Amino acid sequence: MTTSKKHGNKLQKYVVTNVSISDQPNLKGDWLNIFILLLLYTIQGLQLGLTSAIPIFLQSNKNVSYQDQAVFSLVTWPYTLKLLWAPLVDAFYIKKIGRRKSWLIPVQFIMGSFFLYIADDIKNLLPETGKPNIEKLVFVFFIATFLVSTQDIIVDGWALTMLKKNNVGYASMCNTTGLAIGSMIGSVWSTLLTSKDFCNKYLRTTPDTGGIVTMEQLLYVWGIMFISITTLIAIFKKEKDCSLEDDHIKLNTFQNYRLLWDICKLPSIQIFAIALLTVRVGFAATDSVSPLKLIDAGVSKDDMMIINTSMFLVKIILPLIIARYTSGPKPMSLYLKATLIKLIWNLAFVMLIYYTPKLIKTDGVINIPSYYYVILVIILLIQEILNYTMFVALLAFYSRISDPRFGGTYMTLLNTLSNLGFAWSTFVVLGIVNLLTFKECSFDSKNDCSTLDLQNKCTTDGGDCIVTVNGYYIEMVLCTIFGILWYSIFKNILKNLQTKCPSKWLVNYVKQPITKNSKNVFTITVT
């Protein structure tokens, strides 16, 4: 990357040398850093796993609707909005502590304290009887997600400097593997170990009430663990002083937001942003609605969590296997292949949801045969393999094109675009699935069961509200068609983007000399 340095009245040119993308990764000397990154991403995954388990608890409550699920999905939005405060995380820090540790230590201490707070109030947030207070639940978990998304900004930025430059592709492996481990603990333990039915069936010799642990106990343990890990990192892990490097540039808050704006003006980023904001539409109904439809059809939440638990080993090992393919110069080629297969795999979920009631019910009584579980596991397993292949490939591409001088801001921008694509598509498909579903009362064709009063009237008259048009299938068709169009448009575009020169993803900085009455001033210009 070529930049200009103003010296006196002369304008001199100098070149910032970037590591060639052909440099081969070598983990010698980086193993401890790999472990630390895995640990940080794992504790991040705890909160994400707990948040992902809440919709399963809600779906088991007959008083909760799909609109309520759509409202709760808003708790994921801090991951989408974190771009607003990412420049602050890059700009403010205490040099003696470290650029990333200055934020990591207080944020993780607060996260641990917040887990302890949630533990005291979890019975009110998720009551055993009656409808949960959705608004309060959203508020509490929105704050929790805000904290963990800030931690994500910090760790993503630190990964670019903690690892050697030729090993940054492994940051995506640390991210996906750590999140998989943390999510497994956060979702599976909170769902299964607190379930009376699961514990009596698999973990106890004598039936008893409740699970082997309570949600309060789990949250207390996680809160203490957050605080303990943070203390150890604060004491023993030293952060590399990037200010000693020749290409290091320290920006103030305004300059960081200016940087963000100029990154957004890069032509390559603009094209990539459109792709990230729209790609998830093709899978939105499959990823967000299908699991809830399985529970509606009669598959218990405990069965769903057991199946998900059996897949976590694949989630943990898969990033390690595909890292060799994503650490190279063309990770988006793998991403595109997985995208096309996943679009085709939508058909498997349509068939699964359609035949599930017929396969697991006999005379209206749920009796799930063993072969159904085999089918369910195979379909979900292939889906997870595709999900993680796309995720690892995408993160590897982020790590490769992000400028390590402004890693927190750059990585957060890219992650935010992807998260925004997921958040808005999830909110829409959950919010309109009921609008696309049409029902009528079995005894009164004029009663469309569109309101709770009409449903109660139908039931009082001895009838049932029968689904005549299932909105889930309409969504699946629309999403798949959109996904195929997306693939045909962006296939060659993304392949071309990954072959662009690294300078096409960077912005230039002009540094003015220091005088008595001035400080370092950086003017940002697009490459």
Short mmCIF file of N, CA and C in Angstrom, two decimals, residues 111 135 275 282:
data_model
loop_
_atom_site.label_atom_id
_atom_site.label_comp_id
_atom_site.label_asym_id
_atom_site.label_seq_id
_atom_site.Cartn_x
_atom_site.Cartn_y
_atom_site.Cartn_z
N MET A 111 -19.81 -8.43 32.63
CA MET A 111 -20.57 -9.58 32.13
C MET A 111 -20.75 -10.63 33.22
N GLU A 135 -41.45 -8.37 27.42
CA GLU A 135 -40.76 -7.08 27.37
C GLU A 135 -39.56 -7.05 28.31
N ALA A 275 -23.98 -8.06 -0.65
CA ALA A 275 -24.04 -9.52 -0.61
C ALA A 275 -24.32 -10.02 0.81
N GLY A 282 -32.15 -16.33 1.83
CA GLY A 282 -32.39 -17.64 1.24
C GLY A 282 -32.57 -18.75 2.25
#
